[in-house]
PDB file of C-alpha atoms in Angstrom:
ATOM      1  CA  MET X1184      -8.013 -16.796  25.677  1.00  0.00           C
ATOM      2  CA  GLU X1185     -10.796 -15.822  23.568  1.00  0.00           C
ATOM      3  CA  CYS X1186      -9.931 -12.706  21.005  1.00  0.00           C
ATOM      4  CA  GLU X1187     -12.861 -11.898  19.175  1.00  0.00           C
ATOM      5  CA  LEU X1188     -12.492  -8.783  16.218  1.00  0.00           C
ATOM      6  CA  GLU X1189     -14.485  -6.015  16.405  1.00  0.00           C
ATOM      7  CA  LEU X1190     -15.176  -3.365  14.233  1.00  0.00           C
ATOM      8  CA  TYR X1191     -13.621  -0.083  15.836  1.00  0.00           C
ATOM      9  CA  LEU X1192     -14.069   2.458  12.736  1.00  0.00           C
ATOM     10  CA  GLU X1193     -15.369   2.653   9.522  1.00  0.00           C
ATOM     11  CA  ASN X1194     -14.818   4.777   6.736  1.00  0.00           C
ATOM     12  CA  GLU X1195     -14.536   4.806   2.950  1.00  0.00           C
ATOM     13  CA  ASN X1196     -10.876   3.652   2.780  1.00  0.00           C
ATOM     14  CA  VAL X1197     -10.561   1.365   5.363  1.00  0.00           C
ATOM     15  CA  ASN X1198     -12.159  -0.569   8.403  1.00  0.00           C
ATOM     16  CA  ILE X1199      -9.848  -1.231  11.339  1.00  0.00           C
ATOM     17  CA  TYR X1200     -10.969  -3.754  13.675  1.00  0.00           C
ATOM     18  CA  SER X1201      -9.384  -4.292  17.114  1.00  0.00           C
ATOM     19  CA  ILE X1202      -9.094  -7.295  19.584  1.00  0.00           C
ATOM     20  CA  ARG X1203     -11.495  -7.920  22.905  1.00  0.00           C
ATOM     21  CA  THR X1204      -9.740 -10.143  25.056  1.00  0.00           C
ATOM     22  CA  ASN X1205     -12.002 -12.255  27.382  1.00  0.00           C
ATOM     23  CA  GLY X1206     -14.670  -9.557  27.404  1.00  0.00           C
ATOM     24  CA  GLU X1207     -12.168  -6.884  28.242  1.00  0.00           C
ATOM     25  CA  LYS X1208     -12.092  -3.561  26.814  1.00  0.00           C
ATOM     26  CA  LEU X1209     -10.718  -3.479  23.055  1.00  0.00           C
ATOM     27  CA  GLU X1210      -6.637  -3.757  22.757  1.00  0.00           C
ATOM     28  CA  ILE X1211      -6.621   0.053  21.061  1.00  0.00           C
ATOM     29  CA  GLU X1212      -8.645   1.539  24.197  1.00  0.00           C
ATOM     30  CA  LYS X1213      -6.219  -0.243  26.426  1.00  0.00           C
ATOM     31  CA  PHE X1214      -3.420   1.548  24.776  1.00  0.00           C
ATOM     32  CA  LEU X1215      -5.103   4.913  24.242  1.00  0.00           C
ATOM     33  CA  GLU X1216      -5.598   5.016  27.949  1.00  0.00           C
ATOM     34  CA  LYS X1217      -2.283   4.538  29.231  1.00  0.00           C
ATOM     35  CA  PHE X1218      -1.083   7.234  27.419  1.00  0.00           C
ATOM     36  CA  PRO X1219      -3.478   9.796  28.353  1.00  0.00           C
ATOM     37  CA  PRO X1220      -3.526  13.914  26.871  1.00  0.00           C
ATOM     38  CA  GLY X1221      -1.011  15.450  29.411  1.00  0.00           C
ATOM     39  CA  SER X1222       1.351  12.206  30.160  1.00  0.00           C
ATOM     40  CA  THR X1223       4.920  11.767  29.288  1.00  0.00           C
ATOM     41  CA  TYR X1224       4.509  10.515  26.149  1.00  0.00           C
ATOM     42  CA  GLU X1225       1.568  13.012  24.888  1.00  0.00           C
ATOM     43  CA  LYS X1226       4.303  13.890  21.847  1.00  0.00           C
ATOM     44  CA  ASP X1227       4.941  10.087  20.986  1.00  0.00           C
ATOM     45  CA  ILE X1228       1.477   9.285  21.114  1.00  0.00           C
ATOM     46  CA  ASN X1229       0.533  12.078  18.828  1.00  0.00           C
ATOM     47  CA  ILE X1230       2.714  10.854  16.246  1.00  0.00           C
ATOM     48  CA  ILE X1231       0.242   7.374  16.313  1.00  0.00           C
ATOM     49  CA  LEU X1232      -2.590   9.337  16.101  1.00  0.00           C
ATOM     50  CA  ALA X1233      -1.176  11.196  13.339  1.00  0.00           C
ATOM     51  CA  ALA X1234      -0.314   7.993  11.900  1.00  0.00           C
ATOM     52  CA  ILE X1235      -3.670   6.552  12.120  1.00  0.00           C
ATOM     53  CA  LYS X1236      -5.388   9.522  10.843  1.00  0.00           C
ATOM     54  CA  LYS X1237      -3.183   9.350   7.577  1.00  0.00           C
ATOM     55  CA  ILE X1238      -4.157   5.647   7.404  1.00  0.00           C
ATOM     56  CA  ILE X1239      -7.927   6.581   7.783  1.00  0.00           C
ATOM     57  CA  SER X1240      -7.528   8.981   4.792  1.00  0.00           C
ATOM     58  CA  ASN X1241      -5.514   6.608   2.765  1.00  0.00           C
ATOM     59  CA  GLY X1242      -5.704   3.301   3.314  1.00  0.00           C
ATOM     60  CA  ALA X1243      -3.774   0.595   5.050  1.00  0.00           C
ATOM     61  CA  LEU X1244      -0.986   0.937   2.718  1.00  0.00           C
ATOM     62  CA  GLU X1245       2.195  -0.780   3.648  1.00  0.00           C
ATOM     63  CA  ARG X1246       4.326   2.425   3.504  1.00  0.00           C
ATOM     64  CA  TYR X1247       2.842   3.169   6.648  1.00  0.00           C
ATOM     65  CA  PHE X1248       3.636   0.255   9.011  1.00  0.00           C
ATOM     66  CA  ARG X1249       7.099  -0.785  10.491  1.00  0.00           C
ATOM     67  CA  PRO X1250       7.527  -4.644   9.349  1.00  0.00           C
ATOM     68  CA  GLU X1251       7.421  -7.052  12.849  1.00  0.00           C
ATOM     69  CA  GLY X1252       8.251 -10.449  12.349  1.00  0.00           C
ATOM     70  CA  SER X1253       8.441 -12.059   9.564  1.00  0.00           C
ATOM     71  CA  TYR X1254       6.998 -10.632   6.228  1.00  0.00           C
ATOM     72  CA  ALA X1255       3.991 -13.388   6.159  1.00  0.00           C
ATOM     73  CA  ASP X1256       2.817 -12.738   8.712  1.00  0.00           C
ATOM     74  CA  GLY X1257       1.148  -8.995   8.299  1.00  0.00           C
ATOM     75  CA  ILE X1258       2.485  -7.795  11.584  1.00  0.00           C
ATOM     76  CA  GLY X1259       3.340  -4.363  11.514  1.00  0.00           C
ATOM     77  CA  ALA X1260       4.160  -1.245  14.110  1.00  0.00           C
ATOM     78  CA  ILE X1261       2.821   2.375  13.942  1.00  0.00           C
ATOM     79  CA  PRO X1262       4.646   4.365  13.489  1.00  0.00           C
ATOM     80  CA  ILE X1263       6.995   3.645  10.385  1.00  0.00           C
ATOM     81  CA  GLU X1264       9.515   6.777  11.682  1.00  0.00           C
ATOM     82  CA  GLY X1265      11.506   6.475  15.849  1.00  0.00           C
ATOM     83  CA  ASN X1266       9.443   6.916  17.588  1.00  0.00           C
ATOM     84  CA  ARG X1267       9.395   5.646  22.187  1.00  0.00           C
ATOM     85  CA  LEU X1268       6.293   3.828  21.704  1.00  0.00           C
ATOM     86  CA  ARG X1269       4.800   1.433  19.462  1.00  0.00           C
ATOM     87  CA  LEU X1270       1.354  -0.281  18.525  1.00  0.00           C
ATOM     88  CA  TYR X1271       0.706  -2.883  16.709  1.00  0.00           C
ATOM     89  CA  CYS X1272      -1.394  -4.297  14.682  1.00  0.00           C
ATOM     90  CA  ILE X1273      -2.065  -6.741  11.549  1.00  0.00           C
ATOM     91  CA  ARG X1274      -2.439  -5.138   8.037  1.00  0.00           C
ATOM     92  CA  VAL X1275      -4.939  -7.664   6.167  1.00  0.00           C
ATOM     93  CA  SER X1276      -5.119  -5.556   3.157  1.00  0.00           C
ATOM     94  CA  ASP X1277      -5.031  -1.959   1.830  1.00  0.00           C
ATOM     95  CA  SER X1278      -8.803  -1.526   3.127  1.00  0.00           C
ATOM     96  CA  ILE X1279      -8.737  -3.639   6.573  1.00  0.00           C
ATOM     97  CA  LEU X1280      -6.433  -2.861   9.940  1.00  0.00           C
ATOM     98  CA  VAL X1281      -6.607  -5.220  13.003  1.00  0.00           C
ATOM     99  CA  ILE X1282      -5.070  -2.854  16.127  1.00  0.00           C
ATOM    100  CA  GLY X1283      -3.703  -4.285  18.727  1.00  0.00           C
ATOM    101  CA  ASN X1284      -1.762  -3.126  21.666  1.00  0.00           C
ATOM    102  CA  GLY X1285       1.233  -1.770  22.447  1.00  0.00           C
ATOM    103  CA  ASP X1286       3.722   0.083  24.873  1.00  0.00           C
ATOM    104  CA  VAL X1287       6.624   1.647  25.670  1.00  0.00           C
ATOM    105  CA  LYS X1288       9.697   0.146  23.535  1.00  0.00           C
ATOM    106  CA  GLN X1289      12.717   0.660  25.542  1.00  0.00           C
ATOM    107  CA  VAL X1290      14.327  -2.233  24.056  1.00  0.00           C
ATOM    108  CA  LYS X1291      16.154  -2.193  20.509  1.00  0.00           C
ATOM    109  CA  LYS X1292      14.138  -5.377  19.604  1.00  0.00           C
ATOM    110  CA  TRP X1293      10.420  -5.673  20.569  1.00  0.00           C
ATOM    111  CA  GLN X1294      11.210  -9.712  21.474  1.00  0.00           C
ATOM    112  CA  GLU X1295      13.227  -8.266  24.405  1.00  0.00           C
ATOM    113  CA  CYS X1296      10.457  -6.971  26.132  1.00  0.00           C
ATOM    114  CA  PRO X1297       7.668  -9.410  28.047  1.00  0.00           C
ATOM    115  CA  ILE X1298       5.460  -6.879  27.168  1.00  0.00           C
ATOM    116  CA  LEU X1299       5.722  -5.833  23.800  1.00  0.00           C
ATOM    117  CA  SER X1300       6.206  -9.545  22.883  1.00  0.00           C
ATOM    118  CA  GLN X1301       3.033 -10.575  24.898  1.00  0.00           C
ATOM    119  CA  TYR X1302       1.405  -8.045  21.977  1.00  0.00           C
ATOM    120  CA  VAL X1303       3.220  -8.975  18.734  1.00  0.00           C
ATOM    121  CA  GLU X1304       2.725 -12.703  19.803  1.00  0.00           C
ATOM    122  CA  GLN X1305      -0.948 -12.632  20.428  1.00  0.00           C
ATOM    123  CA  LEU X1306      -1.173 -10.748  17.165  1.00  0.00           C
ATOM    124  CA  LYS X1307       0.912 -13.292  14.973  1.00  0.00           C
ATOM    125  CA  LYS X1308      -1.803 -16.080  16.587  1.00  0.00           C
ATOM    126  CA  LEU X1309      -4.572 -14.123  16.090  1.00  0.00           C
ATOM    127  CA  GLN X1310      -3.359 -13.875  12.529  1.00  0.00           C
ATOM    128  CA  GLU X1311      -2.473 -17.976  12.165  1.00  0.00           C
ATOM    129  CA  LYS X1312      -6.077 -18.462  13.281  1.00  0.00           C
ATOM    130  CA  LEU X1313      -7.444 -15.802  11.099  1.00  0.00           C
ATOM    131  CA  THR X1314      -5.715 -17.501   8.083  1.00  0.00           C
ATOM    132  CA  GLN X1315      -6.758 -20.673   9.091  1.00  0.00           C
ATOM    133  CA  SER X1316     -10.507 -19.556   8.860  1.00  0.00           C
ATOM    134  CA  LEU X1317     -10.347 -17.870   5.582  1.00  0.00           C
ATOM    135  CA  LYS X1318      -8.982 -20.688   4.344  1.00  0.00           C
ATOM    136  CA  ASP X1319     -11.413 -22.919   5.718  1.00  0.00           C
ATOM    137  CA  ARG X1320     -14.226 -20.816   4.526  1.00  0.00           C
ATOM    138  CA  THR X1321     -15.834 -19.981   8.250  1.00  0.00           C
ATOM    139  CA  THR X1322     -14.742 -15.967   7.393  1.00  0.00           C
ATOM    140  CA  THR X1323     -14.637 -14.183   4.731  1.00  0.00           C
ATOM    141  CA  ILE X1324     -13.315 -10.645   3.448  1.00  0.00           C
ATOM    142  CA  VAL X1325     -15.905  -8.633   1.494  1.00  0.00           C
ATOM    143  CA  ASN X1326     -14.909  -5.282   0.216  1.00  0.00           C
ATOM    144  CA  LYS X1327     -13.492  -3.853   3.706  1.00  0.00           C
ATOM    145  CA  ASN X1328     -15.794  -6.382   6.241  1.00  0.00           C
ATOM    146  CA  ILE X1329     -14.274  -9.373   8.152  1.00  0.00           C
ATOM    147  CA  ASN X1330     -17.264 -11.812   8.090  1.00  0.00           C
ATOM    148  CA  GLY X1331     -18.445 -14.641   9.554  1.00  0.00           C
ATOM    149  CA  ARG X1332     -16.448 -16.296  12.400  1.00  0.00           C
ATOM    150  CA  LEU X1333     -14.776 -13.612  14.037  1.00  0.00           C
ATOM    151  CA  LYS X1334     -14.220 -15.381  17.589  1.00  0.00           C
ATOM    152  CA  PHE X1335     -10.714 -17.176  17.996  1.00  0.00           C
ATOM    153  CA  ASN X1336      -9.338 -18.965  21.257  1.00  0.00           C
ATOM    154  CA  ILE X1337      -5.505 -17.996  21.304  1.00  0.00           C
ATOM    155  CA  LYS X1338      -3.224 -19.944  23.724  1.00  0.00           C
TER     156      LYS X1338
END
């Protein structure tokens, strides 16, 4: 599967990227479409949107994310507090965030849910590829921008 990082939102504090998989809609767009206004999870989605607004205002600070997986892989979930929904992301730095997808969390651990596992595993693999590309210097980070190679094949 081909994953491409694409700038979703840019402001003075943070650049938010999302993932376009195989030319489809961005993962953040897919997530938001699953939970439209008036849905059963409207309160939960509003909590996530409020968390994103805080990130936009202050940057992608560690305290805004629930760590998922190992600390080294940088995978986190929004929101930090209890919620029935999880939105998974890669916190690259205080000024760069990659937002993936998410869903309803009905189990204790994301590993117990095939849908959530798929989203987290995709981000972990993408993070590995991005880290390697940064080491190889085929991708660079300048301030809030990810430059160079932005397409990665994920298996």
